[in-house]
Amino acid sequence: RFQLKTFQGVRYSLFHYNANGAPGGYADFDRIVIDEPRARGLLTPIPYKKAITLSDTNSGQVLVVKDGAVNTVPASHPLASSAAARFLVVNRGQGRVALQTPSGFLSATGTEIGLRAGKPAEAETFQWIETISGELTLLSLTTHRYLSIYSERGLITVDHPGPQRNRKDSCRLQWRIA
């Protein structure tokens, strides 16, 4: 179910820290209770070799390729349901993907997102990570930051530090088979 591609933190440990910095001491735990309401997780398999659409979880803006550039449009826009919104998921191994369009692959060029033709390299590779609440995050291998859609500023970047607890950040995406 978890595809054994990336470590997901499924092992629990209890630790005791000696505040005096001296050897010795002990930790006495009577019991540990772990509540796992979704023990099988929320993960769905990565849709390799399938075309998907991507949208921002908060604003609903859909990622599209328009005039050779990566943009967003509202879900009600005609481009949101066209070929311009389709990204082919290419397997790059170890739970990593490249997202291909007819114009090239999504590419992290600095903190900006662009397109690059040819075979995908590190700049075109993203770690596919699903959050515990089921949204997708795409971690750039070049910036070590997350792809983000800042709809209020009309920006798509790869500069976000990662998902926040309030789920209001701009790096959480929804995906569906196109």
PDB file of C-alpha atoms in Angstrom:
ATOM      1  CA  ARG A   1       0.000   0.000   0.000  1.00  0.00           C
ATOM      2  CA  PHE A   2       2.788   2.443   0.873  1.00  0.00           C
ATOM      3  CA  GLN A   3       4.844   1.269  -2.143  1.00  0.00           C
ATOM      4  CA  LEU A   4       8.057   1.126  -0.048  1.00  0.00           C
ATOM      5  CA  LYS A   5       9.404   4.075  -2.053  1.00  0.00           C
ATOM      6  CA  THR A   6       9.980   6.596   0.745  1.00  0.00           C
ATOM      7  CA  PHE A   7      10.167   6.415   4.529  1.00  0.00           C
ATOM      8  CA  GLN A   8       6.812   7.493   5.937  1.00  0.00           C
ATOM      9  CA  GLY A   9       7.573   7.394   9.675  1.00  0.00           C
ATOM     10  CA  VAL A  10       5.580   4.302  10.594  1.00  0.00           C
ATOM     11  CA  ARG A  11       7.666   3.123  13.562  1.00  0.00           C
ATOM     12  CA  TYR A  12       6.981   4.500  17.039  1.00  0.00           C
ATOM     13  CA  SER A  13       9.596   5.070  19.735  1.00  0.00           C
ATOM     14  CA  LEU A  14       9.635   6.378  23.289  1.00  0.00           C
ATOM     15  CA  PHE A  15      12.660   8.291  24.520  1.00  0.00           C
ATOM     16  CA  HIS A  16      13.991   9.499  27.856  1.00  0.00           C
ATOM     17  CA  TYR A  17      16.417  12.423  28.048  1.00  0.00           C
ATOM     18  CA  ASN A  18      18.707  12.768  31.047  1.00  0.00           C
ATOM     19  CA  ALA A  19      18.558  16.500  31.848  1.00  0.00           C
ATOM     20  CA  ASN A  20      21.796  16.321  33.908  1.00  0.00           C
ATOM     21  CA  GLY A  21      23.825  15.024  30.990  1.00  0.00           C
ATOM     22  CA  ALA A  22      25.198  12.208  33.175  1.00  0.00           C
ATOM     23  CA  PRO A  23      25.182   8.533  32.239  1.00  0.00           C
ATOM     24  CA  GLY A  24      22.422   6.393  33.677  1.00  0.00           C
ATOM     25  CA  GLY A  25      18.832   6.955  34.546  1.00  0.00           C
ATOM     26  CA  TYR A  26      15.769   5.226  33.271  1.00  0.00           C
ATOM     27  CA  ALA A  27      12.436   5.739  31.571  1.00  0.00           C
ATOM     28  CA  ASP A  28       9.471   3.851  32.984  1.00  0.00           C
ATOM     29  CA  PHE A  29       6.496   3.532  30.657  1.00  0.00           C
ATOM     30  CA  ASP A  30       3.491   1.565  31.827  1.00  0.00           C
ATOM     31  CA  ARG A  31       1.882   1.484  28.404  1.00  0.00           C
ATOM     32  CA  ILE A  32       1.625   3.168  25.046  1.00  0.00           C
ATOM     33  CA  VAL A  33      -1.592   3.596  23.120  1.00  0.00           C
ATOM     34  CA  ILE A  34      -1.429   4.416  19.436  1.00  0.00           C
ATOM     35  CA  ASP A  35      -4.640   5.462  17.758  1.00  0.00           C
ATOM     36  CA  GLU A  36      -4.525   4.778  14.029  1.00  0.00           C
ATOM     37  CA  PRO A  37      -7.943   5.626  12.606  1.00  0.00           C
ATOM     38  CA  ARG A  38      -6.650   4.973   9.079  1.00  0.00           C
ATOM     39  CA  ALA A  39      -4.114   2.208   9.673  1.00  0.00           C
ATOM     40  CA  ARG A  40      -3.888   1.471   5.949  1.00  0.00           C
ATOM     41  CA  GLY A  41      -3.215   5.139   5.215  1.00  0.00           C
ATOM     42  CA  LEU A  42      -4.799   7.368   2.618  1.00  0.00           C
ATOM     43  CA  LEU A  43      -2.268   6.731  -0.089  1.00  0.00           C
ATOM     44  CA  THR A  44      -3.356   5.872  -3.557  1.00  0.00           C
ATOM     45  CA  PRO A  45      -0.815   4.493  -6.006  1.00  0.00           C
ATOM     46  CA  ILE A  46       1.178   7.036  -7.984  1.00  0.00           C
ATOM     47  CA  PRO A  47      -0.552   7.183 -11.404  1.00  0.00           C
ATOM     48  CA  TYR A  48       2.500   6.382 -13.521  1.00  0.00           C
ATOM     49  CA  LYS A  49       1.945   6.603 -17.302  1.00  0.00           C
ATOM     50  CA  LYS A  50      -1.391   8.362 -16.782  1.00  0.00           C
ATOM     51  CA  ALA A  51      -2.450  11.907 -17.553  1.00  0.00           C
ATOM     52  CA  ILE A  52      -3.579  13.871 -14.512  1.00  0.00           C
ATOM     53  CA  THR A  53      -4.812  17.365 -13.719  1.00  0.00           C
ATOM     54  CA  LEU A  54      -3.477  19.348 -10.759  1.00  0.00           C
ATOM     55  CA  SER A  55      -5.303  22.013  -8.790  1.00  0.00           C
ATOM     56  CA  ASP A  56      -4.611  24.076  -5.687  1.00  0.00           C
ATOM     57  CA  THR A  57      -6.478  22.676  -2.690  1.00  0.00           C
ATOM     58  CA  ASN A  58      -7.432  26.096  -1.295  1.00  0.00           C
ATOM     59  CA  SER A  59      -8.264  28.191  -4.356  1.00  0.00           C
ATOM     60  CA  GLY A  60      -9.244  25.477  -6.834  1.00  0.00           C
ATOM     61  CA  GLN A  61      -6.957  27.052  -9.440  1.00  0.00           C
ATOM     62  CA  VAL A  62      -5.960  24.491 -12.081  1.00  0.00           C
ATOM     63  CA  LEU A  63      -2.398  24.212 -13.387  1.00  0.00           C
ATOM     64  CA  VAL A  64      -2.248  24.630 -17.183  1.00  0.00           C
ATOM     65  CA  VAL A  65       0.293  25.178 -19.928  1.00  0.00           C
ATOM     66  CA  LYS A  66      -0.735  28.236 -21.921  1.00  0.00           C
ATOM     67  CA  ASP A  67       1.363  29.884 -24.638  1.00  0.00           C
ATOM     68  CA  GLY A  68       4.397  27.769 -23.689  1.00  0.00           C
ATOM     69  CA  ALA A  69       4.314  28.799 -20.012  1.00  0.00           C
ATOM     70  CA  VAL A  70       2.917  27.287 -16.827  1.00  0.00           C
ATOM     71  CA  ASN A  71      -0.082  29.210 -15.495  1.00  0.00           C
ATOM     72  CA  THR A  72      -3.221  28.697 -13.455  1.00  0.00           C
ATOM     73  CA  VAL A  73      -6.845  29.214 -14.400  1.00  0.00           C
ATOM     74  CA  PRO A  74     -10.075  28.917 -12.411  1.00  0.00           C
ATOM     75  CA  ALA A  75     -11.718  25.485 -12.545  1.00  0.00           C
ATOM     76  CA  SER A  76     -14.584  27.041 -14.551  1.00  0.00           C
ATOM     77  CA  HIS A  77     -12.217  28.254 -17.311  1.00  0.00           C
ATOM     78  CA  PRO A  78     -12.354  26.262 -20.604  1.00  0.00           C
ATOM     79  CA  LEU A  79      -8.599  25.509 -20.378  1.00  0.00           C
ATOM     80  CA  ALA A  80      -9.127  23.720 -17.041  1.00  0.00           C
ATOM     81  CA  SER A  81     -10.799  20.796 -18.792  1.00  0.00           C
ATOM     82  CA  SER A  82      -8.675  20.840 -21.949  1.00  0.00           C
ATOM     83  CA  ALA A  83      -5.423  19.173 -22.986  1.00  0.00           C
ATOM     84  CA  ALA A  84      -3.621  22.248 -21.574  1.00  0.00           C
ATOM     85  CA  ALA A  85      -4.351  20.973 -18.049  1.00  0.00           C
ATOM     86  CA  ARG A  86      -3.049  17.429 -18.589  1.00  0.00           C
ATOM     87  CA  PHE A  87       0.288  16.248 -17.233  1.00  0.00           C
ATOM     88  CA  LEU A  88       1.636  12.789 -17.993  1.00  0.00           C
ATOM     89  CA  VAL A  89       3.189  11.231 -14.866  1.00  0.00           C
ATOM     90  CA  VAL A  90       6.600   9.772 -15.769  1.00  0.00           C
ATOM     91  CA  ASN A  91       8.246   7.351 -13.332  1.00  0.00           C
ATOM     92  CA  ARG A  92      11.701   8.567 -12.224  1.00  0.00           C
ATOM     93  CA  GLY A  93      12.167   5.831  -9.583  1.00  0.00           C
ATOM     94  CA  GLN A  94      11.996   5.910  -5.783  1.00  0.00           C
ATOM     95  CA  GLY A  95       8.588   7.611  -5.718  1.00  0.00           C
ATOM     96  CA  ARG A  96       9.837  10.459  -7.911  1.00  0.00           C
ATOM     97  CA  VAL A  97       8.063  11.744 -10.974  1.00  0.00           C
ATOM     98  CA  ALA A  98       8.446  14.058 -13.932  1.00  0.00           C
ATOM     99  CA  LEU A  99       5.341  15.807 -15.265  1.00  0.00           C
ATOM    100  CA  GLN A 100       5.270  15.892 -19.059  1.00  0.00           C
ATOM    101  CA  THR A 101       3.255  18.156 -21.352  1.00  0.00           C
ATOM    102  CA  PRO A 102       3.385  18.478 -25.145  1.00  0.00           C
ATOM    103  CA  SER A 103       5.600  21.557 -24.559  1.00  0.00           C
ATOM    104  CA  GLY A 104       8.086  19.730 -22.322  1.00  0.00           C
ATOM    105  CA  PHE A 105       8.519  18.773 -18.682  1.00  0.00           C
ATOM    106  CA  LEU A 106       7.733  20.942 -15.657  1.00  0.00           C
ATOM    107  CA  SER A 107      11.120  22.226 -14.565  1.00  0.00           C
ATOM    108  CA  ALA A 108      12.373  23.946 -11.424  1.00  0.00           C
ATOM    109  CA  THR A 109      14.555  26.766 -12.713  1.00  0.00           C
ATOM    110  CA  GLY A 110      15.697  28.515  -9.565  1.00  0.00           C
ATOM    111  CA  THR A 111      12.528  29.081  -7.572  1.00  0.00           C
ATOM    112  CA  GLU A 112      10.435  29.557 -10.717  1.00  0.00           C
ATOM    113  CA  ILE A 113       8.587  26.799 -12.519  1.00  0.00           C
ATOM    114  CA  GLY A 114       8.979  26.512 -16.269  1.00  0.00           C
ATOM    115  CA  LEU A 115       9.087  23.979 -19.092  1.00  0.00           C
ATOM    116  CA  ARG A 116      12.060  22.168 -20.591  1.00  0.00           C
ATOM    117  CA  ALA A 117      12.120  19.918 -23.639  1.00  0.00           C
ATOM    118  CA  GLY A 118      14.201  16.748 -23.825  1.00  0.00           C
ATOM    119  CA  LYS A 119      14.694  13.988 -21.314  1.00  0.00           C
ATOM    120  CA  PRO A 120      13.887  14.816 -17.685  1.00  0.00           C
ATOM    121  CA  ALA A 121      16.850  15.493 -15.402  1.00  0.00           C
ATOM    122  CA  GLU A 122      17.037  16.499 -11.733  1.00  0.00           C
ATOM    123  CA  ALA A 123      15.378  19.897 -12.333  1.00  0.00           C
ATOM    124  CA  GLU A 124      12.381  18.124 -13.864  1.00  0.00           C
ATOM    125  CA  THR A 125      12.069  15.554 -11.070  1.00  0.00           C
ATOM    126  CA  PHE A 126       9.774  15.872  -8.046  1.00  0.00           C
ATOM    127  CA  GLN A 127       9.247  13.613  -5.037  1.00  0.00           C
ATOM    128  CA  TRP A 128       5.565  12.614  -4.985  1.00  0.00           C
ATOM    129  CA  ILE A 129       4.419  12.943  -1.348  1.00  0.00           C
ATOM    130  CA  GLU A 130       0.876  12.541  -0.108  1.00  0.00           C
ATOM    131  CA  THR A 131       0.021  14.326   3.146  1.00  0.00           C
ATOM    132  CA  ILE A 132      -1.687  12.532   5.993  1.00  0.00           C
ATOM    133  CA  SER A 133      -4.932  14.276   4.993  1.00  0.00           C
ATOM    134  CA  GLY A 134      -4.664  13.038   1.399  1.00  0.00           C
ATOM    135  CA  GLU A 135      -3.378  16.042  -0.552  1.00  0.00           C
ATOM    136  CA  LEU A 136      -0.417  15.811  -2.894  1.00  0.00           C
ATOM    137  CA  THR A 137       2.813  17.757  -2.430  1.00  0.00           C
ATOM    138  CA  LEU A 138       5.592  17.836  -5.014  1.00  0.00           C
ATOM    139  CA  LEU A 139       9.095  18.327  -3.614  1.00  0.00           C
ATOM    140  CA  SER A 140      11.675  19.689  -6.078  1.00  0.00           C
ATOM    141  CA  LEU A 141      14.946  17.782  -6.095  1.00  0.00           C
ATOM    142  CA  THR A 142      16.854  20.935  -7.051  1.00  0.00           C
ATOM    143  CA  THR A 143      15.453  23.452  -4.554  1.00  0.00           C
ATOM    144  CA  HIS A 144      14.412  20.965  -1.848  1.00  0.00           C
ATOM    145  CA  ARG A 145      11.252  23.054  -1.621  1.00  0.00           C
ATOM    146  CA  TYR A 146       7.672  22.368  -2.638  1.00  0.00           C
ATOM    147  CA  LEU A 147       5.796  23.383  -5.764  1.00  0.00           C
ATOM    148  CA  SER A 148       3.323  26.095  -4.737  1.00  0.00           C
ATOM    149  CA  ILE A 149       0.429  27.870  -6.380  1.00  0.00           C
ATOM    150  CA  TYR A 150       0.020  31.395  -5.052  1.00  0.00           C
ATOM    151  CA  SER A 151      -3.257  32.168  -6.815  1.00  0.00           C
ATOM    152  CA  GLU A 152      -3.661  35.623  -5.246  1.00  0.00           C
ATOM    153  CA  ARG A 153      -0.314  36.683  -6.772  1.00  0.00           C
ATOM    154  CA  GLY A 154      -0.604  34.607  -9.938  1.00  0.00           C
ATOM    155  CA  LEU A 155       2.651  32.772  -9.156  1.00  0.00           C
ATOM    156  CA  ILE A 156       3.712  29.171  -9.433  1.00  0.00           C
ATOM    157  CA  THR A 157       6.980  28.573  -7.628  1.00  0.00           C
ATOM    158  CA  VAL A 158       9.127  25.868  -6.063  1.00  0.00           C
ATOM    159  CA  ASP A 159       9.991  27.815  -2.902  1.00  0.00           C
ATOM    160  CA  HIS A 160       7.534  26.626  -0.238  1.00  0.00           C
ATOM    161  CA  PRO A 161       9.043  25.048   2.926  1.00  0.00           C
ATOM    162  CA  GLY A 162       6.261  22.449   3.179  1.00  0.00           C
ATOM    163  CA  PRO A 163       2.749  21.683   4.362  1.00  0.00           C
ATOM    164  CA  GLN A 164       1.505  23.544   7.436  1.00  0.00           C
ATOM    165  CA  ARG A 165      -0.870  22.182  10.083  1.00  0.00           C
ATOM    166  CA  ASN A 166      -3.680  24.615   9.260  1.00  0.00           C
ATOM    167  CA  ARG A 167      -3.887  23.219   5.697  1.00  0.00           C
ATOM    168  CA  LYS A 168      -4.019  26.780   4.327  1.00  0.00           C
ATOM    169  CA  ASP A 169      -0.635  26.689   2.646  1.00  0.00           C
ATOM    170  CA  SER A 170      -0.169  26.885  -1.106  1.00  0.00           C
ATOM    171  CA  CYS A 171       1.725  23.637  -1.644  1.00  0.00           C
ATOM    172  CA  ARG A 172      -1.183  21.209  -1.193  1.00  0.00           C
ATOM    173  CA  LEU A 173      -2.538  19.975  -4.491  1.00  0.00           C
ATOM    174  CA  GLN A 174      -5.432  17.813  -5.594  1.00  0.00           C
ATOM    175  CA  TRP A 175      -4.895  15.474  -8.515  1.00  0.00           C
ATOM    176  CA  ARG A 176      -7.241  13.400 -10.603  1.00  0.00           C
ATOM    177  CA  ILE A 177      -6.953  11.234 -13.691  1.00  0.00           C
ATOM    178  CA  ALA A 178      -7.657  13.410 -16.729  1.00  0.00           C
TER     179      ALA A 178
END
